[in-house]
Coordinates of C-alpha atoms and ligand atoms in Angstrom, one line a residue:
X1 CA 0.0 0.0 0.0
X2 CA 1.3 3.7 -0.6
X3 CA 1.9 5.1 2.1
X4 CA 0.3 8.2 1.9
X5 CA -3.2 6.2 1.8
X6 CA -2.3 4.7 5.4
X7 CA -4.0 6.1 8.4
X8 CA -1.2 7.9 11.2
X9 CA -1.8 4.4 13.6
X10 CA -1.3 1.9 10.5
X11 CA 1.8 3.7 9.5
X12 CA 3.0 4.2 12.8
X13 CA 2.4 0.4 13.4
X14 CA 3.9 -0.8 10.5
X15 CA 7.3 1.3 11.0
X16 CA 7.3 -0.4 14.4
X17 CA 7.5 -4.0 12.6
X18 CA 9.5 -3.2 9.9
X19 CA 12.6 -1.3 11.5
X20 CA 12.5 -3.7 14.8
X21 CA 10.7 -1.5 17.5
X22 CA 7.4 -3.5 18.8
X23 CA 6.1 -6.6 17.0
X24 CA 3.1 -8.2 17.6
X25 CA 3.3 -11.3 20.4
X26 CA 3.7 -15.0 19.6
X27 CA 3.6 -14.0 16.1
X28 CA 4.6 -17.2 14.6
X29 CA 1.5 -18.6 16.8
X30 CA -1.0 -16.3 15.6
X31 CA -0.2 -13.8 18.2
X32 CA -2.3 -13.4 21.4
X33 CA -4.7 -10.7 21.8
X34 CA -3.3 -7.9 21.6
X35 CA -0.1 -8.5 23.3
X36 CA 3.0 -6.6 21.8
X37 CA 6.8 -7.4 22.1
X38 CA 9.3 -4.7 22.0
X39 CA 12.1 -5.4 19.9
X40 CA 16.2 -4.3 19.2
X41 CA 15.0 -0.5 18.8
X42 CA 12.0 -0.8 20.7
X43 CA 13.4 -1.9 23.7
X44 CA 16.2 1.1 23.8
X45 CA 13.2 3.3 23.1
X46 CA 11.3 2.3 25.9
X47 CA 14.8 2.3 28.3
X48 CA 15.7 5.8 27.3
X49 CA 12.2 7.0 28.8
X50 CA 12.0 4.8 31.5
X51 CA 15.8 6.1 32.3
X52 CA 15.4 9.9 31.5
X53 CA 11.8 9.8 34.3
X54 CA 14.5 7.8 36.5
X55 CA 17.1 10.5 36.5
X56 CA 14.6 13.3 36.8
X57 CA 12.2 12.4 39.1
X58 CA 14.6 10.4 41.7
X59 CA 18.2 10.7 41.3
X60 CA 17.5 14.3 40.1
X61 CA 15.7 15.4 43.3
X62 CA 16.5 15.5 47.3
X63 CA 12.9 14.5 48.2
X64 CA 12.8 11.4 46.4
X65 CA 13.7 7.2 46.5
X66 CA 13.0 4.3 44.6
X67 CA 12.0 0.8 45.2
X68 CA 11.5 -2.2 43.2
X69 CA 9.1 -4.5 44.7
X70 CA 7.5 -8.1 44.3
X71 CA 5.0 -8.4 41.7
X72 CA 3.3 -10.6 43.5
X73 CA 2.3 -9.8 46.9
X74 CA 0.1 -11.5 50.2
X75 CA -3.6 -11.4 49.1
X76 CA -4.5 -9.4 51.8
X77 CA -2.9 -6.5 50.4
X78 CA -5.0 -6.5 47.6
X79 CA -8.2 -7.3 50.2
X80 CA -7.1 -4.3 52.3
X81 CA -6.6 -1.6 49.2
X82 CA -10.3 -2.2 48.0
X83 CA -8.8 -3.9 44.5
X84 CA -11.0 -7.1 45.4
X85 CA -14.0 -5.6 45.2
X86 CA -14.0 -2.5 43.2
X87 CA -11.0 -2.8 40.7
X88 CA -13.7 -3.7 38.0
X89 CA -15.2 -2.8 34.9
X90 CA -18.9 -3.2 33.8
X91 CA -18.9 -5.7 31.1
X92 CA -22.4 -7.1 29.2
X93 CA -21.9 -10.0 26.0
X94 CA -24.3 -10.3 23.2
X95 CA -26.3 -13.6 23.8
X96 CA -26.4 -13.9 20.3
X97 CA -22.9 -13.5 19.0
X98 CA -21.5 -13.9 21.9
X99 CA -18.5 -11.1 22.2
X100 CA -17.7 -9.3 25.2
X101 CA -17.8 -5.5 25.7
X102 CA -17.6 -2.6 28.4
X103 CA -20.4 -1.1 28.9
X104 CA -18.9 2.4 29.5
X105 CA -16.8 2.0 26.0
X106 CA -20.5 0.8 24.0
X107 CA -22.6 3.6 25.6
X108 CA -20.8 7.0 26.1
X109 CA -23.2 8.5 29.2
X110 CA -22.6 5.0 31.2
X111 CA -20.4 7.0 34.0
X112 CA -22.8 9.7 34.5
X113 CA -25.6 7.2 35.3
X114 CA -26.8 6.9 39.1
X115 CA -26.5 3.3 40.8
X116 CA -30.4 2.7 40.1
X117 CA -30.3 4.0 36.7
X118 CA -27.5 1.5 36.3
X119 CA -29.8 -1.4 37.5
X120 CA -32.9 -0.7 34.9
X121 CA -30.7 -0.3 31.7
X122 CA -32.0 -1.0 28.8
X123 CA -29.5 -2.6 26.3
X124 CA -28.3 -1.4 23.0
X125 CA -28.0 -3.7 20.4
X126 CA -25.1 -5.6 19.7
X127 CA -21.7 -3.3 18.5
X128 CA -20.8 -6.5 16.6
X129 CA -21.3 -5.0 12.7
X130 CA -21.2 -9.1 11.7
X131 CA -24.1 -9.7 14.8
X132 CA -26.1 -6.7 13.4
X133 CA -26.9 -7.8 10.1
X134 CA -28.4 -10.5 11.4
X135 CA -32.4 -9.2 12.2
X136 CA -34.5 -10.3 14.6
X137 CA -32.8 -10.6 17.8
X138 CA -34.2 -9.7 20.8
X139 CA -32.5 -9.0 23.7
X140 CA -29.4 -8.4 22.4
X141 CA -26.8 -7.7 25.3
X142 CA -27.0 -9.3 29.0
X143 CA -27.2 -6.9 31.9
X144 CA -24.2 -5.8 32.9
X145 CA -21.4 -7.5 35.4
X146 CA -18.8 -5.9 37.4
X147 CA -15.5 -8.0 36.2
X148 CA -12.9 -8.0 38.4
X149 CA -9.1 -6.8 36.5
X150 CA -6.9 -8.5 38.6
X151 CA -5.5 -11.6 37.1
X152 CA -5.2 -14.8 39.2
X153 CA -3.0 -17.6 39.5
X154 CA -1.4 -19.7 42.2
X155 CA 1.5 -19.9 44.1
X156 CA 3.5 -23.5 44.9
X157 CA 2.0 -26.4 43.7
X158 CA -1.6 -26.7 45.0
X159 CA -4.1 -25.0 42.9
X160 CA -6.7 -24.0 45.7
X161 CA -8.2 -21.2 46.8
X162 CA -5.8 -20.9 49.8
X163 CA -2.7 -21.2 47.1
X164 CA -4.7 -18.5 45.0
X165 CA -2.7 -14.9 44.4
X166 CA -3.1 -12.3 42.3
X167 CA -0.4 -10.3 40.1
X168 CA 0.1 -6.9 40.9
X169 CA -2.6 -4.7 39.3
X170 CA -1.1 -1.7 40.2
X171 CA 2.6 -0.6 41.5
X172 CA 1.5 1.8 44.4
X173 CA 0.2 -0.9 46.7
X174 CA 4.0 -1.7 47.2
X175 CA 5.1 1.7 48.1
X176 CA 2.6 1.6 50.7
X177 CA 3.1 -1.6 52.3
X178 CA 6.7 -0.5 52.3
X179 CA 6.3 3.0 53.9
X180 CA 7.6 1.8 57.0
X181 CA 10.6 0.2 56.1
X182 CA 11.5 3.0 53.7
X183 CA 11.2 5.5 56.5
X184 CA 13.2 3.9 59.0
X185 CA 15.9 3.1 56.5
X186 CA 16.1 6.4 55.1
X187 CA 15.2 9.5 57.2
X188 CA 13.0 10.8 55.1
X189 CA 11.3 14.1 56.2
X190 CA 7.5 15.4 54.6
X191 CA 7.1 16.0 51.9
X192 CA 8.8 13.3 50.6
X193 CA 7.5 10.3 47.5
X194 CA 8.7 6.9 46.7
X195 CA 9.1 6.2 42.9
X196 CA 9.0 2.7 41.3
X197 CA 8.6 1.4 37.8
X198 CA 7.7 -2.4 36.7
X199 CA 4.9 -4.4 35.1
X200 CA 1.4 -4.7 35.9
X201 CA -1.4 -6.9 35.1
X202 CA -4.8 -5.9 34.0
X203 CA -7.5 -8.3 32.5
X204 CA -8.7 -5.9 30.4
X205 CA -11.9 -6.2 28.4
X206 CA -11.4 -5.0 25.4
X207 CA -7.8 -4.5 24.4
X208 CA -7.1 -2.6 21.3
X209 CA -5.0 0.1 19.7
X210 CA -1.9 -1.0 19.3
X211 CA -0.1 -0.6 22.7
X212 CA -2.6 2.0 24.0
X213 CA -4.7 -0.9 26.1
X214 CA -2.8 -4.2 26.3
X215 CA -3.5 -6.6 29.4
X216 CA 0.1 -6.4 30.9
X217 CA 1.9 -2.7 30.6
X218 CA 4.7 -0.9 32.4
X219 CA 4.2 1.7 34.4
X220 CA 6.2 4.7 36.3
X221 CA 4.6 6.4 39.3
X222 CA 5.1 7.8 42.7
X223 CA 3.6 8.2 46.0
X224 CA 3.8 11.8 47.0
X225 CA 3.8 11.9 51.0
X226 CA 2.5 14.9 52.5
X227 CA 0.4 16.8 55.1
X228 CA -3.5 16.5 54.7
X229 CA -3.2 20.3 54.8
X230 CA -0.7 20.5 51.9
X231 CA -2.2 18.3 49.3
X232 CA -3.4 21.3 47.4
X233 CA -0.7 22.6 46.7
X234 CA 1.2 20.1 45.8
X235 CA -1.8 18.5 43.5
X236 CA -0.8 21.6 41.6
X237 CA 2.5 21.3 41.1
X238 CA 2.9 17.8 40.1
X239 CA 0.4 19.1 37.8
X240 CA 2.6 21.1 36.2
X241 CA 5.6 19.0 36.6
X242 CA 3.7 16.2 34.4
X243 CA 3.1 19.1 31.6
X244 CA 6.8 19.8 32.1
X245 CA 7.6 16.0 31.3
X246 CA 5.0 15.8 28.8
X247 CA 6.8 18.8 26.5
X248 CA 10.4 17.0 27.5
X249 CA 9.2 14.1 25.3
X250 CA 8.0 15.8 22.3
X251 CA 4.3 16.4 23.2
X252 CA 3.0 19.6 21.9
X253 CA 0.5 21.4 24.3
X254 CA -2.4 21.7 21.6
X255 CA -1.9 17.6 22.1
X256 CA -3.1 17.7 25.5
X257 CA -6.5 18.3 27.7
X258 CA -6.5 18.1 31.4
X259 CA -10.3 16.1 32.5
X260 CA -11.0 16.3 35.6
X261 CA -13.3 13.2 36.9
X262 CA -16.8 14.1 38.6
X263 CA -17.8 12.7 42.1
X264 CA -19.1 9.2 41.6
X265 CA -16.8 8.6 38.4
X266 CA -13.4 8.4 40.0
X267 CA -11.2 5.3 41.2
X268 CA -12.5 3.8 44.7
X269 CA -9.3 5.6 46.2
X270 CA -9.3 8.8 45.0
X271 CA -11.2 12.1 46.3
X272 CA -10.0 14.1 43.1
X273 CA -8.6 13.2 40.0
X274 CA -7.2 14.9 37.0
X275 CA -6.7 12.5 33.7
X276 CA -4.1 14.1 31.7
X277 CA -6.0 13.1 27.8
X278 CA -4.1 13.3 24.3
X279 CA -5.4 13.9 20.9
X280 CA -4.7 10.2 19.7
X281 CA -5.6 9.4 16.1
X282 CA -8.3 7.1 17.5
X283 CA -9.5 10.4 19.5
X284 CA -8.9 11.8 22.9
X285 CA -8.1 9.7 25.5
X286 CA -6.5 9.2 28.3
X287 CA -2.6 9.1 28.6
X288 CA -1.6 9.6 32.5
X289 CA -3.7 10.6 35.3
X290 CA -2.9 12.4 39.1
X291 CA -5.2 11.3 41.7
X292 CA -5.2 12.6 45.7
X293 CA -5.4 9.4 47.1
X294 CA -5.9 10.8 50.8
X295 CA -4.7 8.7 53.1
X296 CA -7.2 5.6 52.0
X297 CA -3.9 3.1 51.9
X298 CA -1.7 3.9 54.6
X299 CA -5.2 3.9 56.7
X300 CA -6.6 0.5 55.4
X301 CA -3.5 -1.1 55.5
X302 CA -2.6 -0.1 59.0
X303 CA -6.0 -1.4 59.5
X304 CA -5.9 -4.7 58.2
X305 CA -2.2 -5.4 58.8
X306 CA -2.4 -4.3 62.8
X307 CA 0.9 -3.0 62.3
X308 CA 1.6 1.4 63.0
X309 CA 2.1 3.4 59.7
X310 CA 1.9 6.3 61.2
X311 CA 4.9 8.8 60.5
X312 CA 6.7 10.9 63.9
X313 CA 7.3 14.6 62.9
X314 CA 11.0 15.0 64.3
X315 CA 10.7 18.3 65.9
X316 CA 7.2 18.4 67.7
X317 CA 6.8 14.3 67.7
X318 CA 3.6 14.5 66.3
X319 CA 2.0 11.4 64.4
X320 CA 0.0 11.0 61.9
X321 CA -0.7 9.7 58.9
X322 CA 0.3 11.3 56.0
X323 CA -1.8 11.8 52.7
X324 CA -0.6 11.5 49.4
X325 CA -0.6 12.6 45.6
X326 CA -0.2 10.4 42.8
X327 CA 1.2 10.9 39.7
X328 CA 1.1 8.0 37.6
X329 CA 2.8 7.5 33.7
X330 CA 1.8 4.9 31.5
X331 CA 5.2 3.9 30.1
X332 CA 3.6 2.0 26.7
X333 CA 1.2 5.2 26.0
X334 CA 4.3 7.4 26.8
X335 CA 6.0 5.2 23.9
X336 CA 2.7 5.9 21.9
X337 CA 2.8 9.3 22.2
X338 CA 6.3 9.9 21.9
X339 CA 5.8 7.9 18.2
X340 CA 3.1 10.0 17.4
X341 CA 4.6 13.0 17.9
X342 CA 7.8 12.5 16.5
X343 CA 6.9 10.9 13.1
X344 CA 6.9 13.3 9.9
X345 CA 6.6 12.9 6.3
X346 CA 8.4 15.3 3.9
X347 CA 8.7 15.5 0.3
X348 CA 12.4 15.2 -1.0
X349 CA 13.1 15.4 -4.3
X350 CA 9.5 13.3 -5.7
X351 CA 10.7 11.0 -2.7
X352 CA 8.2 10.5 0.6
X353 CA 10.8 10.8 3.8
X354 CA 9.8 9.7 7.0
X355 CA 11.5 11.0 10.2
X356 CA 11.3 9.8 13.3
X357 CA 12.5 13.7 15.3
X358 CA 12.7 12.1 18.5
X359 CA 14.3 14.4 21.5
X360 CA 18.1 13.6 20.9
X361 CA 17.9 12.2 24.6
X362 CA 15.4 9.3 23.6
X363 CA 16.6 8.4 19.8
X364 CA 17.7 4.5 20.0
X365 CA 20.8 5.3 18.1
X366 CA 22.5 8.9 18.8
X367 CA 25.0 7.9 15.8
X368 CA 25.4 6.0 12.8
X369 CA 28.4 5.1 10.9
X370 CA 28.2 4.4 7.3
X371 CA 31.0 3.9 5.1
X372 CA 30.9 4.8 1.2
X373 CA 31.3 1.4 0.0
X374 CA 32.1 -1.7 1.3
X375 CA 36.1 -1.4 0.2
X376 CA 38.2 -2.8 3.1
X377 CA 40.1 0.2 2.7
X378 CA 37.0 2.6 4.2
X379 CA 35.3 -0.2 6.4
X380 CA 38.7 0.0 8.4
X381 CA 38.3 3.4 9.1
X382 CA 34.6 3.4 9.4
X383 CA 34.4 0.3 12.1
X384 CA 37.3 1.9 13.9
X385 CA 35.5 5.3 14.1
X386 CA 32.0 3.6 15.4
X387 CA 34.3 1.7 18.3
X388 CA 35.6 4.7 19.4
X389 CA 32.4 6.5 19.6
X390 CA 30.4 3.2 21.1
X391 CA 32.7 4.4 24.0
X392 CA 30.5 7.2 24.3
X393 CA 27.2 6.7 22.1
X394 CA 24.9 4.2 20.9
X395 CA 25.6 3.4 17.4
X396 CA 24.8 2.1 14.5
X397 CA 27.1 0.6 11.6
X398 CA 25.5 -0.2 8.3
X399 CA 27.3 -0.6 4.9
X400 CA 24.4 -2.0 3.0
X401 CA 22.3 -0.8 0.3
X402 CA 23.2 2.9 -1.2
X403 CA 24.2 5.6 0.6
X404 CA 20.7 7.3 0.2
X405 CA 19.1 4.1 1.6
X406 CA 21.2 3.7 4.6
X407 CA 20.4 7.3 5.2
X408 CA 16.5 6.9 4.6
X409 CA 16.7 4.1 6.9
X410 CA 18.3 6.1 10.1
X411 CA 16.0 9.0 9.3
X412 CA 13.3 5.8 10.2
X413 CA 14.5 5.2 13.0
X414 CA 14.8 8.6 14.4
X415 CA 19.1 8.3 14.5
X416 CA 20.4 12.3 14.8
X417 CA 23.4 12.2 13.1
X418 CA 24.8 10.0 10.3
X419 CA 29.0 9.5 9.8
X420 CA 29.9 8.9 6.6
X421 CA 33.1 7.8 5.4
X422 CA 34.3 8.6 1.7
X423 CA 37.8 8.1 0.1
X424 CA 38.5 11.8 0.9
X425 CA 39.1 10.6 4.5
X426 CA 41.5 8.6 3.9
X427 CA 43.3 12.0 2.4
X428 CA 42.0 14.7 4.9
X429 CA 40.8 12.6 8.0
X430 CA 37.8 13.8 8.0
X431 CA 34.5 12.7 7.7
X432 CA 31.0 14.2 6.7
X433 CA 28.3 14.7 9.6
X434 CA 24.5 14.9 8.5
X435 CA 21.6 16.4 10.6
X436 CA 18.8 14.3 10.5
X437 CA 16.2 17.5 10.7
X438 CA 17.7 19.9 8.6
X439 CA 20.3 17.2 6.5
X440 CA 22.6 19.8 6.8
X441 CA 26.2 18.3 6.0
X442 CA 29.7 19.4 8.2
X443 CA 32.9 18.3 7.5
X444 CA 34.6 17.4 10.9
X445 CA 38.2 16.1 11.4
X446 CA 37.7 12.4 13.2
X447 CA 39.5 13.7 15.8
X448 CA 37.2 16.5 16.5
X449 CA 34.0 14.2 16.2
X450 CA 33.7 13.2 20.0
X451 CA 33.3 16.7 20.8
X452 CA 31.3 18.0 17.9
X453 CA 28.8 15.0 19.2
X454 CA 28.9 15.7 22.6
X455 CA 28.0 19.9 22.3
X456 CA 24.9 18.3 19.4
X457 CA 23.7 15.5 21.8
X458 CA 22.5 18.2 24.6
Ligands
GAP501 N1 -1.8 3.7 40.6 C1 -2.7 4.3 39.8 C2 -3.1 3.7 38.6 O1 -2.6 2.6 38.3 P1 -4.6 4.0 36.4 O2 -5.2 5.2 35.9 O3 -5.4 2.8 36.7 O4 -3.8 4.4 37.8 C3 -2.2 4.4 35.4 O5 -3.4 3.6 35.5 C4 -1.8 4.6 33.9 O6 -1.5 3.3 33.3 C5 -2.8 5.2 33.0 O7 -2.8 6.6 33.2 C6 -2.3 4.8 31.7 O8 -1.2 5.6 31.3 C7 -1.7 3.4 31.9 N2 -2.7 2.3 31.6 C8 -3.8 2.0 32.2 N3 -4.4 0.9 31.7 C9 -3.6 0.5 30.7 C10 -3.7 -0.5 29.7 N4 -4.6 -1.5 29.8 N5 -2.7 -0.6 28.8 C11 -1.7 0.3 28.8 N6 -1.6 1.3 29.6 C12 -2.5 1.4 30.6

């Protein structure tokens, strides 16, 4: 297909397969609903942003720590945060076809329904375009079911209910449990959060759009401990620290709506919420989302657990429990977005060229070496430029195809700079640098080329 004719998504999707950066799971099976593997370029993608969040949001403040939990935890956490009972999603099936849907995805008021309006409902027909053309149903959907997320399995070899756990549905339930043992250990002082990143699990409904909604995803938040009477204020500025992210990766602000969730349509935990939306091709939606989770977890948990949460103010001794803001980051929709906004199409001589402008911090390759031609004589040179940068950059070293392939192909994949080595190298020692966004060419001595990199890759 030309691809001019391809929607954003199916372009974006099938630059992921070709040039190695998420292919679809258990491919060679068939795949398995809608489950996505990052691959070669993919995976240093995803690392640069789950790295660049790291260095800014922990190692990059005084108020902050990590930790890196268990994704599976004791039952009774998941009991005690209310993820048991009210992690669900409505869900009705056709009795006819027989498909599963989410009520609040198949009938757009769902959420601003009251609990009695919710019991009467009268179903829609069936979203299924194959189940509609067949006449004469009647009903069509069942009433709907609340269907718990969290996935189940077992742990050690007997598969009863007392060997039954679940994996981690969220991280923040960790950072909780562990508030006591990350105070004592380090001396932290309000306000204060604890950051983690990993996998969770999700048995989503309805999975779809690429790696928008998958059923396992990584995520990056924090717990943000403070004083009830502070959570204002700093609801606000994690507010705007999120925008400040957001712009870091590429989003532009016309991108982005801030929806703030009524009474009655928010998470179990939360008293207010603020879902930070993007214009996705598929239509506006949500990307990350900053809740005030009070002090719900610290207070159940303490609860169910027996054991004191309670954090000791060090000058007046006071205790209490603290209440928190989260700010949480889809890492997969961060990948998403960062695609979107990054990809461009320009016309070069009769020729479509696609770019991937990525931030220079989050390109997969920051280099790429490329000699002329495959003559040992430049391949010498060439492979021992790329090992003395590989010191300092991630590269890329390709002497296949013609030179305006091999440059094509890095534009792809979003890599800043291109090397090339001609025969005038061997004569001047010097090698031609190309800007991927302008294709502007310098000629820089090899021995200069560290440097010249270093003051480009800001
Ligand atoms: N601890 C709070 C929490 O987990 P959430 O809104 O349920 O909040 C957090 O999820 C973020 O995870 C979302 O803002 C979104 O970026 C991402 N997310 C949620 N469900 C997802 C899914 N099925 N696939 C990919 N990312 C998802």
């Amino acid at each position: 297909m030309n691809i001019l004719n391809m929607d954003k998504m199916e372009k974006i999707i099938s630059l992921c397969k070709r040039r190695g950066f998420i292919f679809p799971g258990s491919e060679i099976y068939g795949g398995l609903a809608n489950s996505w593997d990052y691959g070669p370029l993919g995976v240093e993608l995803k690392k640069n942003i789950k790295d660049e969040w790291w260095e800014l949001f922990v190692r990059g403040r005084g108020d902050m720590v990590g930790i890196d939990a268990a994704l599976i935890m004791n039952p009774k956490v998941w009991e005690a945060s209310g993820h048991v009972k009210e992690f669900t999603d409505p869900l009705v099936e056709c009795k006819k076809c027989h498909q599963r849907f989410r009520v609040d995805q198949i009938y757009e008021n769902w959420d601003k329904l009251q609990a009695e309006e919710k019991d009467v409902w009268h179903a829609p027909p069936c979203p299924n375009p194959n189940c509609r053309v067949m006449e004469n149903w009647s009903p069509p959907l069942s009433s709907p079911k609340k269907f718990n997320l969290l996935f189940k399995t077992f742990l050690g070899p007997t598969e009863d209910a007392s060997a039954e756990v679940y994996l981690r549905g969220e991280l923040a339930q960790a950072m909780f449990v562990d508030f006591p043992n990350v105070l004592q250990t380090t001396r932290e002082k309000l306000p204060f959060g604890i950051a983690s990143q990993g996998r969770v699990f999700r048995n989503e409904i309805t999975p779809g759009n690429f790696i928008f909604r998958t059923r396992e995803f990584d995520l990056m938040e924090f717990e943000y401990f403070v004083r009830e009477s502070d959570w204002q204020k700093y609801f606000e500025y994690w507010l705007e620290e999120m925008k400040k992210w957001l712009f870091h990766v590429g989003v532009k602000k016309d991108h982005l709506h801030f929806h703030e969730i009524k009474d009655g349509e928010r998470a179990h935990y939360s008293k207010r919420t603020v879902d930070i939306e993007y214009d996705y091709p598929f239509g506006q939606k949500e990307l990350y989302g900053l809740a005030y989770r009070t002090d719900f977890d610290l207070k159940n948990h303490q609860e169910k657990s027996g054991q004191n949460l309670t954090y000791t103010d060090k000058e007046n001794g006071e205790k209490f429990l603290p209440h928190v803001i989260e700010p949480t980051f889809g890492v997969d929709r961060t990948v998403l977005v960062a695609l979107l906004e990054a990809y461009h199409e320009e016309e070069v001589e009769g020729e479509t060229r696609v770019i991937l402008k990525f931030p220079h911090w989050m390109a997969p390759y920051k280099v790429a070496v490329l000699p002329l031609s495959k003559k040992p004589e430049l391949s010498t040179v060439a492979e021992k430029i790329c090992d003395d940068l590989r010191k300092n950059f991630v590269c890329d070293y390709d002497e296949t195809q013609s030179i305006g392939k091999r440059y094509r192909r890095q534009d792809e994949v979003g890599t800043p700079f291109c090397i090339t080595v001609d025969f005038d190298t061997l004569n001047d020692q010097a090698v031609t640098v190309r800007d991927r966004d302008t294709m502007k060419q310098d000629r820089i001595k090899i021995e200069d080329l560290k440097n010249y990199l270093n003051g480009k890759l800001q």
